[in-house]
Coordinates of C-alpha atoms in Angstrom, one line a residue:
X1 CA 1.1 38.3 29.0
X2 CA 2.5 35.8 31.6
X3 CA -1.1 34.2 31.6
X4 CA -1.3 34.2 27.8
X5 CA 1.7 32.3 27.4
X6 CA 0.7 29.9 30.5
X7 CA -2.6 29.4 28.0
X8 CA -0.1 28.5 24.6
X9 CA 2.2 26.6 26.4
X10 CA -1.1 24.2 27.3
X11 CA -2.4 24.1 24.1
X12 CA 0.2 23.3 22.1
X13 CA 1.1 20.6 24.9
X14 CA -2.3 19.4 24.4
X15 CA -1.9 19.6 20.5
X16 CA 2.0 17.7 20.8
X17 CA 0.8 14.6 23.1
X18 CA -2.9 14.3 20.4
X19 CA -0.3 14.4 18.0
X20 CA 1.3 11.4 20.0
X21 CA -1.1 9.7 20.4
X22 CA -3.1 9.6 17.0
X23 CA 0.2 8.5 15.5
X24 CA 0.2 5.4 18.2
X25 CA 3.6 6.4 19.9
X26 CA 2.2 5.8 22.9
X27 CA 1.3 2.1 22.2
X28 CA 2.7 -1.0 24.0
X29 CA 4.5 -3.0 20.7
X30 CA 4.7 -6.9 21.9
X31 CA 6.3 -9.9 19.4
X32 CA 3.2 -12.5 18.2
X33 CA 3.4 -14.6 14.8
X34 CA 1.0 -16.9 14.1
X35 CA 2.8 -19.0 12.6
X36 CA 6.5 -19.3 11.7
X37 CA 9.7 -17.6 9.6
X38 CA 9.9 -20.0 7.1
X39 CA 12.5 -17.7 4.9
X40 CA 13.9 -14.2 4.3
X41 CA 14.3 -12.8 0.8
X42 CA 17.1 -10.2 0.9
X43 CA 17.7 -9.6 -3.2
X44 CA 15.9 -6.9 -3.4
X45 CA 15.0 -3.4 -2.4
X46 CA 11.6 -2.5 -0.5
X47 CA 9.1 -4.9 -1.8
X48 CA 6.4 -2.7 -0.6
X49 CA 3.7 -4.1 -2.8
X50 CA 2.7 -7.2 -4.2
X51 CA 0.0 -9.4 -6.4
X52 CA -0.3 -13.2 -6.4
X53 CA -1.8 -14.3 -10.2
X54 CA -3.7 -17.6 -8.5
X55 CA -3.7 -18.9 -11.3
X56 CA -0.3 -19.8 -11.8
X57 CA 1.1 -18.8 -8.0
X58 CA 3.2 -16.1 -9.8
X59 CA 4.1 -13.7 -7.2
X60 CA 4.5 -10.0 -8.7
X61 CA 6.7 -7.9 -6.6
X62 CA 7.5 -4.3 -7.0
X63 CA 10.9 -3.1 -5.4
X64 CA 12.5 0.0 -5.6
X65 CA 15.1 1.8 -3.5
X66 CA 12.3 4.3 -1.7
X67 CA 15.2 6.3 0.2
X68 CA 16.5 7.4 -3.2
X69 CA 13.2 7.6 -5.4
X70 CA 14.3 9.5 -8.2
X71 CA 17.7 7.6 -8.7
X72 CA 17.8 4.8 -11.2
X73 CA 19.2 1.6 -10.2
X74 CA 19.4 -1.9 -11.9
X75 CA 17.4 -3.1 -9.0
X76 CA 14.5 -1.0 -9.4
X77 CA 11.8 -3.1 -10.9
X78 CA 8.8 -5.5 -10.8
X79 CA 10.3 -9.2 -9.6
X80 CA 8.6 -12.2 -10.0
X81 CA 8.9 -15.4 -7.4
X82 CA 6.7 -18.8 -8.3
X83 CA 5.0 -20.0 -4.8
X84 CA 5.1 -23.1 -5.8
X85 CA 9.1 -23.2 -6.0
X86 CA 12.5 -22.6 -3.9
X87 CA 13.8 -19.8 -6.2
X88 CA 14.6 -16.0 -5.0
X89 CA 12.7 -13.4 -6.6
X90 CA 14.3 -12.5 -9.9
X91 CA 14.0 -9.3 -11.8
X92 CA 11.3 -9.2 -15.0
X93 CA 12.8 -7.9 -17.9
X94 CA 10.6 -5.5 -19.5
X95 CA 10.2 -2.7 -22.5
X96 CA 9.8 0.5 -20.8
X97 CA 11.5 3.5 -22.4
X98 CA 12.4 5.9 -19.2
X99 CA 12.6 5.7 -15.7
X100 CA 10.6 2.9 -13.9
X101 CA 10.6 3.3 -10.0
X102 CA 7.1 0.9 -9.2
X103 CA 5.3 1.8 -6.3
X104 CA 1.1 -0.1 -6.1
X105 CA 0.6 -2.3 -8.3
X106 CA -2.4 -4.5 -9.9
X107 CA -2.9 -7.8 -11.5
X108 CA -5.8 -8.1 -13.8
X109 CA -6.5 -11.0 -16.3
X110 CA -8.9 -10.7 -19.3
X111 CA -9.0 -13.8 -22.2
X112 CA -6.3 -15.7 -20.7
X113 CA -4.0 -12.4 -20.5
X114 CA -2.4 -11.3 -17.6
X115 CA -2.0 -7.2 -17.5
X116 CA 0.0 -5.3 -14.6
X117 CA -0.6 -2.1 -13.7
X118 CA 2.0 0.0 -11.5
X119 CA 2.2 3.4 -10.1
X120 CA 5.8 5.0 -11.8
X121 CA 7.5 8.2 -10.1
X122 CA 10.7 9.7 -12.1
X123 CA 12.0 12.9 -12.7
X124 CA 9.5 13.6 -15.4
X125 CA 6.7 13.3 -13.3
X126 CA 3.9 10.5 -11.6
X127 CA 2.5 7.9 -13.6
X128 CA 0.2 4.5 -14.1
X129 CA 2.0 2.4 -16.2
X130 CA 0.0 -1.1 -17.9
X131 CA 1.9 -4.2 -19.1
X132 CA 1.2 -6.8 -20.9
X133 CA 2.6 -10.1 -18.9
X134 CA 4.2 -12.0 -22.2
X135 CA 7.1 -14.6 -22.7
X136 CA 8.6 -13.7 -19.3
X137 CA 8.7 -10.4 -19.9
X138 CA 6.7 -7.1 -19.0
X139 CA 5.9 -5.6 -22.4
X140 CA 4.6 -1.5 -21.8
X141 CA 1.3 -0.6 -23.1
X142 CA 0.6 2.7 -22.2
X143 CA 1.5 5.4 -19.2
X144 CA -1.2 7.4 -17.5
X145 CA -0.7 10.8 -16.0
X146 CA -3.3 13.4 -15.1
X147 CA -2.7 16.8 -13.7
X148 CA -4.5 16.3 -10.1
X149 CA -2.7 13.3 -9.7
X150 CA 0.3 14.6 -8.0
X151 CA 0.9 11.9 -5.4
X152 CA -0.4 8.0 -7.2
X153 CA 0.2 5.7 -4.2
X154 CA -2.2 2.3 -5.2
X155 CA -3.9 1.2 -8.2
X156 CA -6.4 -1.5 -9.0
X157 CA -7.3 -2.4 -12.6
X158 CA -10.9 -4.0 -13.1
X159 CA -10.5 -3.5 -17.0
X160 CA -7.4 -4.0 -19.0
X161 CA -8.1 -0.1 -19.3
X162 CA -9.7 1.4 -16.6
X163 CA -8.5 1.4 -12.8
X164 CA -8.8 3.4 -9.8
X165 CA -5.4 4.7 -8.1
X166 CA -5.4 6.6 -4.9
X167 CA -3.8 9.7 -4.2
X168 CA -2.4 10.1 -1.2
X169 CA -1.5 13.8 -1.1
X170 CA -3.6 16.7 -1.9
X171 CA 0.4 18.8 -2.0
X172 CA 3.5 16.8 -3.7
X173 CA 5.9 18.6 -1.2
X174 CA 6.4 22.1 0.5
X175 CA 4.1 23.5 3.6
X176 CA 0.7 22.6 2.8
X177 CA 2.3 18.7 2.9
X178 CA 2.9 19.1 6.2
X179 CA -0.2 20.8 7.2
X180 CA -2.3 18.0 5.7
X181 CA 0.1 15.3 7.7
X182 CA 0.7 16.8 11.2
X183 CA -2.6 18.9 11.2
X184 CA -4.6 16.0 9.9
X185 CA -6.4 17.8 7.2
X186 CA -8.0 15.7 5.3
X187 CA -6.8 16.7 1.0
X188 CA -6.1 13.0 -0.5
X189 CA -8.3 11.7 -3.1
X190 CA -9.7 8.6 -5.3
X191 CA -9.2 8.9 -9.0
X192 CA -11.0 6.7 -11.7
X193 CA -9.9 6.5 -15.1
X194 CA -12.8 5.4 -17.4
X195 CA -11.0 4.2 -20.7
X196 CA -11.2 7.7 -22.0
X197 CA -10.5 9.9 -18.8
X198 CA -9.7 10.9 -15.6
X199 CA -12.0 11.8 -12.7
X200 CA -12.4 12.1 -9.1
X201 CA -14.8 9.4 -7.7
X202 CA -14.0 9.8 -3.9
X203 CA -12.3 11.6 -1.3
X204 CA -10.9 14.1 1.0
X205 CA -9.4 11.5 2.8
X206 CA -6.2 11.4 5.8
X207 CA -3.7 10.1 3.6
X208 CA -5.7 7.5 1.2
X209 CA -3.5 4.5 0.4
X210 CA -4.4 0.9 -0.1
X211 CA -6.5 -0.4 -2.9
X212 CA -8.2 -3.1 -3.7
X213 CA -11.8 -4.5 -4.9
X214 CA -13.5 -7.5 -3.8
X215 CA -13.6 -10.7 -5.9
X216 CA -17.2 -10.3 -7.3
X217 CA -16.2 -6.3 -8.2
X218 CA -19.2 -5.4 -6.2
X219 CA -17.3 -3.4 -3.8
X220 CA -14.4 -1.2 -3.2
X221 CA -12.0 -1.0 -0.3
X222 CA -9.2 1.8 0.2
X223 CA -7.0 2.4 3.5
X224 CA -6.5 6.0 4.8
X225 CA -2.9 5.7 7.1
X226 CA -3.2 8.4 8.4
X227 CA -7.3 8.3 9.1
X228 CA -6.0 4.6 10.4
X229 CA -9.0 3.2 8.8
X230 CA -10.8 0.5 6.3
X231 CA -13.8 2.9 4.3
X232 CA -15.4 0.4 1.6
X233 CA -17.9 1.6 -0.8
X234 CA -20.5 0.0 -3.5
X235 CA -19.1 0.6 -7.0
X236 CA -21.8 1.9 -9.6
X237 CA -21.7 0.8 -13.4
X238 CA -20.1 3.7 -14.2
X239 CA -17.3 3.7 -11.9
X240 CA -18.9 6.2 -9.4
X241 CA -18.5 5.2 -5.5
X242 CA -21.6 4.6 -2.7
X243 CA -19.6 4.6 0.6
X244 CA -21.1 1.9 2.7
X245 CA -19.1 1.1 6.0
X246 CA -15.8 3.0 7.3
X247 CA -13.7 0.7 10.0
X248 CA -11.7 2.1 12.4
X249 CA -8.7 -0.3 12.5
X250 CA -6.7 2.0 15.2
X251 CA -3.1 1.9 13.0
X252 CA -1.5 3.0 10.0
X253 CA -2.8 1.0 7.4
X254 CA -1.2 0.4 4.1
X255 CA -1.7 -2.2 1.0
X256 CA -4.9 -5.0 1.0
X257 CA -4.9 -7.6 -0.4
X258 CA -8.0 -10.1 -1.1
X259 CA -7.7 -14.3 -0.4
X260 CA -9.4 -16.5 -2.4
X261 CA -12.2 -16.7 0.6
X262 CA -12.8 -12.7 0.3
X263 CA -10.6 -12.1 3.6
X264 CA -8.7 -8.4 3.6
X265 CA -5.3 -8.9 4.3
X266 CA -3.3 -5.5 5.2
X267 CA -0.1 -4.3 6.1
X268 CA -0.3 -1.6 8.8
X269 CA 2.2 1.2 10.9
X270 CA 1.5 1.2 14.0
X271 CA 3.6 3.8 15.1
X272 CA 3.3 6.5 12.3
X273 CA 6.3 8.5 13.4
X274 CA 8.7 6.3 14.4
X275 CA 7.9 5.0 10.4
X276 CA 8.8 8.6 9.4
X277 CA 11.8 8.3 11.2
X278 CA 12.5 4.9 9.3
X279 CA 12.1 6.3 6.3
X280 CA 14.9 9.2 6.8
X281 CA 17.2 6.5 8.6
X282 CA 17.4 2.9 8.4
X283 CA 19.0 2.4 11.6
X284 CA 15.7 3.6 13.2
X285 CA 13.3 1.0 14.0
X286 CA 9.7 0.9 12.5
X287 CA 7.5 -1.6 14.0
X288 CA 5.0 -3.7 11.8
X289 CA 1.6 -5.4 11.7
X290 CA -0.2 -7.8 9.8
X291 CA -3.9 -7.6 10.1
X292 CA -6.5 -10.3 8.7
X293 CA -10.0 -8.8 8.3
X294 CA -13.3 -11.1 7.8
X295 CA -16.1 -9.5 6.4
X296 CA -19.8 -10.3 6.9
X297 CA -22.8 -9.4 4.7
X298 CA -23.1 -6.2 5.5
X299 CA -19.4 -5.0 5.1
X300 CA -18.8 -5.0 8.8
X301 CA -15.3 -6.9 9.8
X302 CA -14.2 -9.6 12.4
X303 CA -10.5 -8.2 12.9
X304 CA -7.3 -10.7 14.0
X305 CA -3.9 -9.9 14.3
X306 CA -1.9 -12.4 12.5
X307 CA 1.8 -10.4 13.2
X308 CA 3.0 -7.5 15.2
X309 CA 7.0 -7.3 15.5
X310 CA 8.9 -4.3 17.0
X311 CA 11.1 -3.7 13.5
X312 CA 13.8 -5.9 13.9
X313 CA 12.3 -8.9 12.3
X314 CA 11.1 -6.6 9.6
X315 CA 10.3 -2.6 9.5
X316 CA 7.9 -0.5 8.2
X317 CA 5.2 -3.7 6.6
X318 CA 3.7 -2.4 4.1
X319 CA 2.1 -5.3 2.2
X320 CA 1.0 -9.3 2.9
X321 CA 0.2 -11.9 0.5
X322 CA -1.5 -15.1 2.1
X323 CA -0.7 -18.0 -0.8
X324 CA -0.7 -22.1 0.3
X325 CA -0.3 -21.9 4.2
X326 CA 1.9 -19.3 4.2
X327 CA 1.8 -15.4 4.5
X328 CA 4.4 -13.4 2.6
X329 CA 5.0 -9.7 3.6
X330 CA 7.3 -7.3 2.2
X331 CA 7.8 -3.8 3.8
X332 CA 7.9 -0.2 2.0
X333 CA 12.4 -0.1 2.7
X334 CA 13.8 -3.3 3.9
X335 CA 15.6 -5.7 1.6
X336 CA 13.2 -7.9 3.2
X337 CA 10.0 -10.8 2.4
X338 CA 9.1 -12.9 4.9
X339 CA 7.9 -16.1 4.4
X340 CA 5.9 -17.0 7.2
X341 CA 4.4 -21.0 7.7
X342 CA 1.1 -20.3 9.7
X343 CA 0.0 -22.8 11.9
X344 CA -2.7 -25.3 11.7

């Protein structure tokens, strides 16, 4: 018996420092920017995604109070901040009827209009919400909902009605939550929605989470946070997936957004738990990272660090937007943006 318990006490041991260690606890967190603090936006909650619309250096923002998800608030929204001004972020006014707590969101343009798509979670359930960008104003188009989709974390449009959104959980909440997070079992999933319907197009996946597509629509790439990894796949005419290259970027990665130039630009954890404990307690430190990704021609990535910061500057970074010489990043709780100059 004495030996048997010698033999459990090891394992789980073993099993506690893996966990450790996959979730980077163990890694050495040092200060680099490159490039400057140029501003701090503090108006709103958790910007923990965003969308530039190049064409007019709109800034789409959405910002919710994540530590209370289900409690409406006049300052949950989608803000809007023009690049190419000195104004703070200011709230859209739009037509919803219900509950709108935006969580990934997606800009897509078709004959000169500007739609926005954005994950919803309220009390009546989890949603994609379209809007038509009008007059200043978010006007509602239609909400999305499908039974497997119990957990909508990102979305990208390519059609002013069809999108992908991730799903980050396989479980909304309970035991088998925690099994797939601490076990690392492998139960999110890639949805498409074809005009008409809903479908599964990809997956299992450690926690998928990120979004985006590249500039010519050829490919898709999605972030797993917890698989700390880049996977990018071909997309077919018909919206199915060909998985071509999976990078391992060694941190929690979050949302990605493309440049002009076809650079990834993501928003990563890298110490996963100390982000869960962020998330119960604001006073608890969550360190972020800014990662810049160059692809070649066959999908494989040149990586750079652009920011790392131990969580005072900013926790929990969730999201970066590179627009005119400058770098924006907003996290997933913080009524914080940076504004970062980066240098020549």
């Amino acid at each position: 018996m004495k030996r048997f318990l010698v033999i459990l006490s090891l394992v789980i041991g073993f099993y506690v420092l893996k966990t450790l260690y996959q979730a980077g606890q163990f890694k050495s967190i040092t200060n680099t920017n490159k490039g400057e603090v140029a501003r701090v936006y503090t108006n709103m909650y958790g910007p923990e995604d965003m969308q530039v619309d190049r064409a007019t250096g709109n800034l789409f923002i959405s910002a919710t109070n994540r530590r209370a998800p289900l409690v409406d608030s006049p300052e949950n929204g989608i803000y809007i901040l023009n690049l190419e001004s000195d104004d703070n972020p200011r709230m859209l006014d739009n037509d919803f009827q219900g509950s709108f707590h935006p969580h990934g969101l997606s800009l897509f343009r078709e004959d000169s209009i500007l739609y926005l798509f954005a994950v919803n979670h309220n009390a009546q359930g989890d949603f994609v919400e379209s809007f038509i960008y009008q007059n200043d104003m978010l006007k509602h188009q239609k909400s999305y909902s499908y039974e497997e989709m119990c957990c909508p974390n990102d979305v990208v449009a390519i059609a002013k009605d069809k999108f992908y959104v991730t799903n980050d959980h396989g479980a909304k909440k309970g035991f088998m939550r925690v099994i797939e997070e601490y076990f690392r079992i492998p139960y999110a999933s890639l949805f498409y929605y074809n005009g008409e319907s809903f479908s599964e197009v990809a997956g299992p996946f450690l926690y998928a989470n990120g979004v985006n597509v590249s500039n010519d629509g050829k490919f898709l790439y999605l972030t797993t946070t917890i698989g700390a990894s880049l996977i990018v796949f071909e997309r077919v005419s018909d919206g199915s997936l060909i998985e071509r290259t999976i990078t391992d970027l060694a941190t929690g990665v979050d949302n990605i957004d493309v440049d002009e130039n076809g650079n990834l630009w993501i928003g990563a954890h890298p110490k996963l738990l100390s982000f869960v404990k962020h998330a119960k307690d604001s006073s608890n430190m969550s360190p972020s990272q800014i990662l810049k990704l160059i692809p070649d021609d066959n999908n494989e990535f040149e990586v750079e660090e652009f920011y790392m910061n131990d969580g005072v500057e900013l926790s929990g970074s969730s999201v970066v937007v590179p627009y005119g010489g400058h770098i924006y990043i907003g996290g997933v709780f913080d009524r914080k943006l940076l504004k970062i100059k980066l240098n020549d």
